[in-house]
Amino acid sequence: MEALVARAGLADLYEKVAKGERLSYADGLRLYRASDLTAVGALANVVRERMSGEATYYVRNLHINYTNICNKLCKFCSFYAPPGDPRGYVLTPADIVARLDEYRHQVIREIHMVAGINPKLPYQYYLDIIQAVRAARPEAQIKAFTMIELAQIARAAKKPLTDVLEDLKGAGLACVPGGGAEVFSDRVHEELFRAKLDNEGWFDVARDVHRVGLKSNATMLYGHIETVEEKVKHLLHIRELQDETKGFQCFVPLAFDPARTELDHIPVTTGQQNLREIAVARLLLDNFPHVKAFWIMITPQVAQLALWYGADDVDGTVSHYEITHALGTTSHHQVLSHEDLLDLISEAGRVPVERDALYNVMVEAPQADNAQASPQRPVNLEVLPPRC
Ligand code: V47
């Protein structure tokens, strides 16, 4: 390992990582530019194993996108329908309960609910959908509303955000996902998502979320027009906020999927890029408990490798996802079964640990009915064709 990182010219970074020293902006640039990705991954693995050992967290979850109507018109997004577009939909609380009913025979620990910014939705709608989900699946935790949605909900409520967050908590909100962060760069904001809450606005909302005692995640959308410098600044910016609030649970790098977007000339991210993003994040975000591999965007195959490049969390069974699609498919039904998730993790030589949305451990390791999910059994990766 020392020889590997020395050959890659990263011996001094190994020293820092071994001593648990914080990496700098310049270190971040070097990690992005180092030609030997295995050396960067090996460094990240030191941190990953120090923080989580062999454990790989996973969640049985369900994603629900309650409306695709959005007035932000982000160039990287293929999911939205602008207001007035006939493709627009809004799920009523009853629609959402009907969706949940389709999964009544399955264990669900986390319901992840995010959507477009639909200015027509009244404040009560948001409380109603949380209450409806809570009543239908009281055992599942609700992770809902990006910082962008929360700003819109407060606008609809005409109340201070902290009051709104207390109302949402009272209705059943357990925690907040990390979406809408994109890349904290004024240049990229201006170019790709001008109408959306600006970067400082995202931080202000996150600060309030953490202030009222809700945990959240943070994301970074990469693989479009961003630069390496912008990505390092993004990571250091959220590291700084984490020092202040300690409210982030997990960092989620999101690989840009250009299909059906205004940026469809941009090539899809490669396996090398996807693994590097996870590794650099693990190394720079020394105060984040978890780094997630979201297989929907990077394929289950690369998510599996990511468990040796810094990721200690795989999301999840997912079941239904509308924001992006597996390459070459248009189906919203995007799922890994519980057994396939267990196999994916075990085959990689890690120990699967089931969690809920707040990282409470549900079971220590595969239980009796999963025990035959031997690492030898081939993982069903047919759900997605490889993207790289
Ligand atoms: O905010 C939009 C991104 C996000 C595209 O917190 C795109 O655990 C790629 O945030 N290609 C929503 N990405 C999803 C999200 C998320 C997903 C999984 C787990 C968690 C978590 C959060 O998806 C948006 C935006 O950044 N997005 N369009 C696209 N074409």
Coordinates of C-alpha atoms and ligand atoms in Angstrom, one line a residue:
M1 CA 0.0 0.0 0.0
E2 CA 2.8 2.4 0.9
A3 CA 4.7 1.4 -2.2
L4 CA 1.5 1.9 -4.3
V5 CA 0.9 5.4 -3.1
A6 CA 4.6 6.3 -3.2
R7 CA 4.7 5.2 -6.9
A8 CA 1.7 7.4 -7.5
G9 CA 3.5 10.4 -5.9
L10 CA 1.0 10.5 -3.0
A11 CA 3.3 9.3 -0.1
D12 CA 2.8 12.6 1.7
L13 CA -0.9 12.3 1.5
Y14 CA -0.6 8.7 2.9
E15 CA 1.2 10.2 5.9
K16 CA -1.6 12.7 6.5
V17 CA -4.3 10.1 6.1
A18 CA -2.5 7.6 8.4
K19 CA -2.3 10.3 11.0
G20 CA -5.9 11.4 10.5
E21 CA -4.8 14.9 9.4
R22 CA -7.2 17.0 7.4
L23 CA -6.5 17.3 3.7
S24 CA -6.3 20.7 2.0
Y25 CA -7.7 22.3 -1.2
A26 CA -4.4 21.6 -2.9
D27 CA -4.5 18.0 -1.7
G28 CA -8.0 17.7 -3.2
L29 CA -6.7 18.9 -6.6
R30 CA -3.9 16.4 -6.5
L31 CA -6.3 13.5 -5.7
Y32 CA -8.5 14.5 -8.7
R33 CA -5.4 14.7 -11.0
A34 CA -3.5 11.7 -9.8
S35 CA -3.2 9.2 -12.7
D36 CA -3.2 6.1 -10.5
L37 CA -6.8 5.7 -9.3
T38 CA -6.0 2.6 -7.4
A39 CA -3.7 4.6 -5.2
V40 CA -6.4 7.2 -4.5
G41 CA -8.8 4.4 -3.8
A42 CA -6.4 2.7 -1.4
L43 CA -6.1 6.0 0.5
A44 CA -9.8 6.4 0.6
N45 CA -10.2 2.8 1.8
V46 CA -8.0 3.5 4.8
V47 CA -10.5 6.2 5.9
R48 CA -13.5 4.1 5.0
E49 CA -12.3 1.2 7.1
R50 CA -11.2 3.4 10.0
M51 CA -14.8 4.9 10.1
S52 CA -16.9 1.8 9.3
G53 CA -14.7 -1.2 9.3
E54 CA -16.0 -3.9 7.1
A55 CA -19.6 -2.7 7.4
T56 CA -21.6 -1.6 4.3
Y57 CA -24.9 0.0 5.2
Y58 CA -27.9 -0.5 3.0
V59 CA -31.5 0.4 3.1
R60 CA -34.7 -1.2 1.9
N61 CA -36.4 2.0 0.6
L62 CA -38.9 3.4 -1.9
H63 CA -38.5 6.6 -3.8
I64 CA -41.6 8.6 -4.6
N65 CA -41.6 11.7 -6.8
Y66 CA -44.8 13.5 -6.0
T67 CA -44.8 16.0 -8.8
N68 CA -42.7 16.5 -11.9
I69 CA -44.0 20.1 -12.4
C70 CA -41.1 22.4 -11.9
N71 CA -40.5 26.1 -12.6
K72 CA -36.7 25.9 -12.2
L73 CA -35.9 24.6 -15.8
C74 CA -32.5 23.3 -14.9
K75 CA -30.6 22.3 -18.0
F76 CA -29.3 19.1 -16.5
C77 CA -32.7 17.7 -15.7
S78 CA -34.9 15.4 -17.8
F79 CA -37.5 14.8 -15.1
Y80 CA -39.4 18.1 -15.0
A81 CA -42.4 19.4 -16.9
P82 CA -42.7 23.2 -16.9
P83 CA -46.0 24.6 -15.5
G84 CA -48.7 24.2 -18.1
D85 CA -47.0 21.3 -19.9
P86 CA -49.4 18.4 -20.5
R87 CA -46.9 15.9 -19.2
G88 CA -47.1 17.4 -15.7
Y89 CA -48.5 15.4 -12.9
V90 CA -49.2 15.8 -9.2
L91 CA -49.7 12.8 -6.9
T92 CA -52.5 13.3 -4.4
P93 CA -52.1 11.9 -0.9
A94 CA -54.5 9.0 -2.1
D95 CA -52.2 8.3 -5.1
I96 CA -49.2 8.1 -2.8
V97 CA -51.0 5.7 -0.5
A98 CA -52.0 3.6 -3.5
R99 CA -48.4 3.5 -4.6
L100 CA -47.4 2.4 -1.1
D101 CA -50.0 -0.3 -1.2
E102 CA -48.3 -1.8 -4.2
Y103 CA -45.4 -2.6 -1.8
R104 CA -47.5 -3.7 1.1
H105 CA -45.8 -7.1 1.2
Q106 CA -42.3 -5.7 1.3
V107 CA -40.3 -4.4 4.1
I108 CA -39.6 -0.6 3.6
R109 CA -37.4 1.2 6.1
E110 CA -37.2 4.5 4.3
I111 CA -39.5 6.4 2.0
H112 CA -37.6 9.0 0.0
M113 CA -39.9 11.7 -1.3
V114 CA -38.7 14.5 -3.5
A115 CA -40.0 16.4 -6.5
G116 CA -40.0 19.5 -8.7
I117 CA -40.7 23.0 -7.5
N118 CA -44.4 23.4 -8.3
P119 CA -45.6 26.9 -7.2
K120 CA -49.3 25.8 -7.3
L121 CA -49.0 23.4 -4.4
P122 CA -50.4 24.9 -1.1
Y123 CA -48.6 24.5 2.2
Q124 CA -51.2 22.0 3.4
Y125 CA -50.4 19.6 0.6
Y126 CA -46.9 19.0 1.9
L127 CA -48.2 18.3 5.4
D128 CA -50.9 16.0 4.0
I129 CA -48.6 13.9 2.0
I130 CA -46.2 13.4 4.9
Q131 CA -49.2 12.5 7.2
A132 CA -50.6 10.1 4.6
V133 CA -47.3 8.3 4.2
R134 CA -46.9 8.1 7.9
A135 CA -50.4 6.7 8.4
A136 CA -50.0 4.1 5.6
R137 CA -46.5 2.9 6.6
P138 CA -45.9 4.0 10.3
E139 CA -42.9 1.7 10.6
A140 CA -41.0 3.4 7.7
Q141 CA -39.0 6.7 8.2
I142 CA -39.8 9.5 5.8
K143 CA -36.8 11.3 4.2
A144 CA -38.2 14.1 2.2
F145 CA -37.8 17.5 0.5
T146 CA -34.5 18.8 -0.8
M147 CA -33.3 22.2 0.5
I148 CA -34.8 23.7 -2.7
E149 CA -38.2 22.2 -1.9
L150 CA -38.0 23.3 1.7
A151 CA -37.4 26.9 0.6
Q152 CA -40.5 26.7 -1.7
I153 CA -42.6 25.1 1.1
A154 CA -41.7 28.0 3.4
R155 CA -42.7 30.4 0.7
A156 CA -46.0 28.6 0.3
A157 CA -46.5 28.6 4.1
K158 CA -45.6 32.3 4.4
K159 CA -43.9 31.3 7.6
P160 CA -40.3 31.2 8.8
L161 CA -38.5 28.1 7.6
T162 CA -37.8 26.9 11.2
D163 CA -41.5 26.9 12.0
V164 CA -42.2 25.0 8.8
L165 CA -39.6 22.5 9.7
E166 CA -41.2 22.0 13.1
D167 CA -44.6 21.5 11.4
L168 CA -43.1 18.9 9.0
K169 CA -41.4 17.1 11.9
G170 CA -44.7 17.0 13.7
A171 CA -46.3 15.5 10.7
G172 CA -43.7 12.7 10.5
L173 CA -40.6 14.0 8.6
A174 CA -37.6 12.1 9.9
C175 CA -34.8 13.6 7.9
V176 CA -33.9 15.4 4.7
P177 CA -32.1 14.1 1.6
G178 CA -29.1 15.8 0.0
G179 CA -30.5 16.8 -3.4
G180 CA -30.5 20.2 -5.1
A181 CA -26.9 21.0 -4.1
E182 CA -25.6 20.4 -7.7
V183 CA -22.2 22.2 -7.6
F184 CA -21.6 25.2 -5.4
S185 CA -20.2 27.4 -8.1
D186 CA -21.8 30.7 -9.1
R187 CA -20.6 30.0 -12.7
V188 CA -22.3 26.6 -12.9
H189 CA -25.4 28.0 -11.1
E190 CA -25.7 30.8 -13.7
E191 CA -25.1 28.4 -16.6
L192 CA -27.2 25.4 -15.6
F193 CA -29.7 26.2 -12.9
R194 CA -30.1 30.0 -12.8
A195 CA -33.7 30.0 -11.5
K196 CA -33.0 27.8 -8.6
L197 CA -32.1 28.8 -5.0
D198 CA -28.5 30.0 -5.1
N199 CA -25.6 28.2 -3.4
E200 CA -25.7 30.3 -0.2
G201 CA -29.4 29.8 -0.1
W202 CA -28.9 26.0 0.0
F203 CA -26.5 26.4 2.9
D204 CA -28.9 28.7 4.8
V205 CA -31.7 26.1 4.5
A206 CA -29.4 23.3 5.5
R207 CA -28.3 25.3 8.6
D208 CA -31.9 25.7 9.6
V209 CA -32.6 22.0 9.0
H210 CA -29.8 21.1 11.3
R211 CA -30.7 23.8 13.8
V212 CA -34.1 22.2 14.4
G213 CA -32.5 18.9 15.0
L214 CA -33.1 17.2 11.6
K215 CA -30.3 15.3 10.0
S216 CA -29.7 15.7 6.2
N217 CA -27.5 14.4 3.5
A218 CA -25.5 16.5 0.9
T219 CA -25.0 15.7 -2.8
M220 CA -22.8 16.9 -5.6
L221 CA -23.9 16.5 -9.2
Y222 CA -20.7 15.8 -11.3
G223 CA -19.9 14.9 -14.9
H224 CA -21.3 18.0 -16.7
I225 CA -19.6 21.3 -17.1
E226 CA -18.0 21.6 -13.6
T227 CA -14.2 21.9 -13.1
V228 CA -12.0 20.0 -10.7
E229 CA -11.5 23.3 -8.8
E230 CA -15.2 23.8 -8.4
K231 CA -15.7 20.2 -7.1
V232 CA -13.0 20.6 -4.5
K233 CA -14.5 23.9 -3.3
H234 CA -17.9 22.2 -3.1
L235 CA -16.6 19.5 -0.9
L236 CA -14.7 21.9 1.4
H237 CA -17.7 24.1 1.6
I238 CA -19.9 21.3 3.0
R239 CA -17.1 20.1 5.2
E240 CA -17.0 23.6 6.7
L241 CA -20.8 23.5 7.4
Q242 CA -20.5 20.0 8.9
D243 CA -17.8 21.4 11.3
E244 CA -20.4 24.0 12.3
T245 CA -23.6 21.9 12.6
K246 CA -22.6 18.2 12.6
G247 CA -26.0 17.7 10.9
F248 CA -25.0 15.7 7.8
Q249 CA -25.2 12.0 7.8
C250 CA -24.0 11.1 4.4
F251 CA -22.5 12.5 1.2
V252 CA -23.9 11.3 -2.1
P253 CA -22.0 11.9 -5.3
L254 CA -24.5 12.0 -8.2
A255 CA -23.3 11.1 -11.7
F256 CA -24.8 13.3 -14.3
D257 CA -27.0 11.4 -16.8
P258 CA -27.2 13.4 -19.9
A259 CA -30.0 11.4 -21.6
R260 CA -33.0 13.5 -22.6
T261 CA -31.5 16.7 -21.1
E262 CA -30.4 19.9 -22.8
L263 CA -26.8 18.7 -22.2
D264 CA -27.2 15.4 -24.1
H265 CA -24.0 16.0 -26.0
I266 CA -22.0 15.4 -22.8
P267 CA -20.8 11.8 -22.5
V268 CA -21.9 9.7 -19.6
T269 CA -19.5 9.4 -16.7
T270 CA -17.0 6.5 -16.8
G271 CA -16.3 3.9 -14.1
Q272 CA -13.0 5.7 -13.4
Q273 CA -14.8 9.0 -12.8
N274 CA -17.4 7.5 -10.6
L275 CA -15.0 5.7 -8.4
R276 CA -12.7 8.7 -8.2
E277 CA -15.6 11.0 -7.0
I278 CA -16.4 8.5 -4.2
A279 CA -12.7 8.2 -3.2
V280 CA -12.0 12.0 -3.2
A281 CA -15.2 12.7 -1.2
R282 CA -14.3 10.1 1.4
L283 CA -10.8 11.6 1.7
L284 CA -11.8 15.3 1.9
L285 CA -15.0 14.9 3.9
D286 CA -13.3 13.6 7.1
N287 CA -16.2 14.7 9.2
F288 CA -19.0 12.9 7.2
P289 CA -19.9 9.5 8.8
H290 CA -21.0 8.0 5.5
V291 CA -20.4 8.1 1.7
K292 CA -23.0 6.6 -0.5
A293 CA -22.8 4.7 -3.8
F294 CA -26.2 5.3 -5.5
W295 CA -26.3 2.4 -7.9
I296 CA -29.1 3.9 -10.1
M297 CA -26.6 6.4 -11.6
I298 CA -23.3 4.4 -11.5
T299 CA -24.7 0.8 -12.0
P300 CA -24.7 -1.9 -9.4
Q301 CA -21.4 -3.1 -10.8
V302 CA -19.5 0.1 -10.1
A303 CA -21.4 0.6 -6.8
Q304 CA -20.0 -2.8 -5.8
L305 CA -16.4 -1.7 -6.6
A306 CA -17.0 1.6 -4.8
L307 CA -17.1 -0.4 -1.5
W308 CA -13.3 -0.5 -1.8
Y309 CA -13.0 3.1 -3.0
G310 CA -14.5 4.9 0.0
A311 CA -18.2 4.1 0.0
D312 CA -19.7 2.4 3.1
D313 CA -23.3 2.8 2.0
V314 CA -25.4 1.5 -0.9
D315 CA -28.7 3.0 -1.7
G316 CA -30.8 0.8 -1.8
T317 CA -33.7 -1.3 -3.1
V318 CA -35.0 2.0 -4.5
S319 CA -37.9 0.3 -6.4
H320 CA -39.2 3.2 -8.4
Y321 CA -37.1 6.2 -9.6
E322 CA -38.1 8.9 -12.1
I323 CA -35.4 11.5 -12.0
T324 CA -33.0 9.5 -14.2
H325 CA -33.2 6.2 -15.9
A326 CA -30.8 3.4 -16.4
L327 CA -29.0 3.8 -19.7
G328 CA -31.1 2.5 -22.5
T329 CA -34.3 2.1 -20.5
T330 CA -37.3 4.4 -19.8
S331 CA -38.9 2.3 -17.1
H332 CA -39.5 3.9 -13.7
H333 CA -39.3 0.4 -12.1
Q334 CA -35.7 0.3 -11.1
V335 CA -35.0 -2.1 -8.3
L336 CA -32.5 -4.3 -6.6
S337 CA -34.0 -7.0 -4.5
H338 CA -33.0 -7.3 -0.9
E339 CA -31.2 -10.6 -1.7
D340 CA -29.3 -9.0 -4.6
L341 CA -28.2 -6.1 -2.4
L342 CA -26.9 -8.6 0.2
D343 CA -25.1 -10.6 -2.4
L344 CA -23.6 -7.5 -4.0
I345 CA -22.2 -6.4 -0.7
S346 CA -21.1 -9.9 0.4
E347 CA -19.5 -10.8 -2.9
A348 CA -17.4 -7.6 -2.5
G349 CA -16.1 -9.0 0.8
R350 CA -17.9 -6.5 3.0
V351 CA -20.5 -7.1 5.7
P352 CA -24.0 -6.0 4.9
V353 CA -25.6 -4.0 7.7
E354 CA -29.2 -3.0 7.3
R355 CA -30.1 0.5 8.4
D356 CA -33.0 2.9 8.5
A357 CA -33.0 6.4 7.3
L358 CA -31.2 7.6 10.4
Y359 CA -28.5 4.9 10.2
N360 CA -30.0 2.9 13.1
V361 CA -28.8 -0.6 12.5
M362 CA -31.7 -3.0 11.8
V363 CA -29.9 -6.3 11.8
E364 CA -26.3 -7.0 12.5
A365 CA -25.7 -9.2 9.4
P366 CA -27.8 -11.3 7.1
Q367 CA -30.3 -13.2 9.2
A368 CA -31.6 -16.8 8.8
D369 CA -33.6 -16.2 5.6
N370 CA -30.8 -14.3 4.0
A371 CA -28.1 -16.7 5.1
Q372 CA -28.4 -18.8 2.0
A373 CA -27.7 -15.6 0.0
S374 CA -24.2 -17.0 -0.4
P375 CA -21.5 -14.8 -1.8
Q376 CA -21.1 -17.5 -4.4
R377 CA -24.6 -16.9 -5.8
P378 CA -24.3 -14.8 -9.0
V379 CA -25.7 -11.3 -8.3
N380 CA -28.6 -10.3 -10.5
L381 CA -27.2 -7.3 -12.3
E382 CA -29.6 -7.6 -15.2
V383 CA -31.5 -4.6 -14.0
L384 CA -29.1 -2.3 -15.6
P385 CA -26.8 -2.6 -18.6
P386 CA -23.3 -1.3 -17.8
R387 CA -22.7 2.3 -18.5
C388 CA -19.0 2.1 -18.7
Ligands
V47_1 O1 -31.2 17.3 -6.9 C1 -31.3 15.8 -11.7 C2 -30.1 15.2 -9.5 C3 -31.1 15.0 -7.5 C4 -30.1 14.6 -13.1 O2 -29.8 12.1 -0.1 C5 -29.7 14.4 -11.8 O3 -29.7 10.0 0.0 C6 -28.1 13.0 -12.6 O4 -30.7 14.1 -4.6 N1 -28.5 13.2 -13.9 C7 -32.2 14.3 -6.8 N2 -28.7 13.5 -11.6 C8 -31.7 12.9 -6.3 C9 -31.0 13.1 -5.0 C10 -30.6 11.8 -4.2 C11 -30.6 10.6 -4.8 C12 -30.3 9.5 -4.0 C13 -30.0 9.6 -2.7 C14 -30.1 10.9 -2.1 C15 -29.9 11.0 -0.6 C16 -30.4 12.0 -2.9 O5 -30.8 14.3 -8.8 C17 -31.3 16.4 -7.9 C18 -30.2 16.6 -9.0 O6 -29.0 16.9 -8.3 N3 -30.4 15.1 -11.0 N4 -31.2 15.5 -13.0 C19 -29.5 14.0 -14.2 N5 -29.9 14.2 -15.4

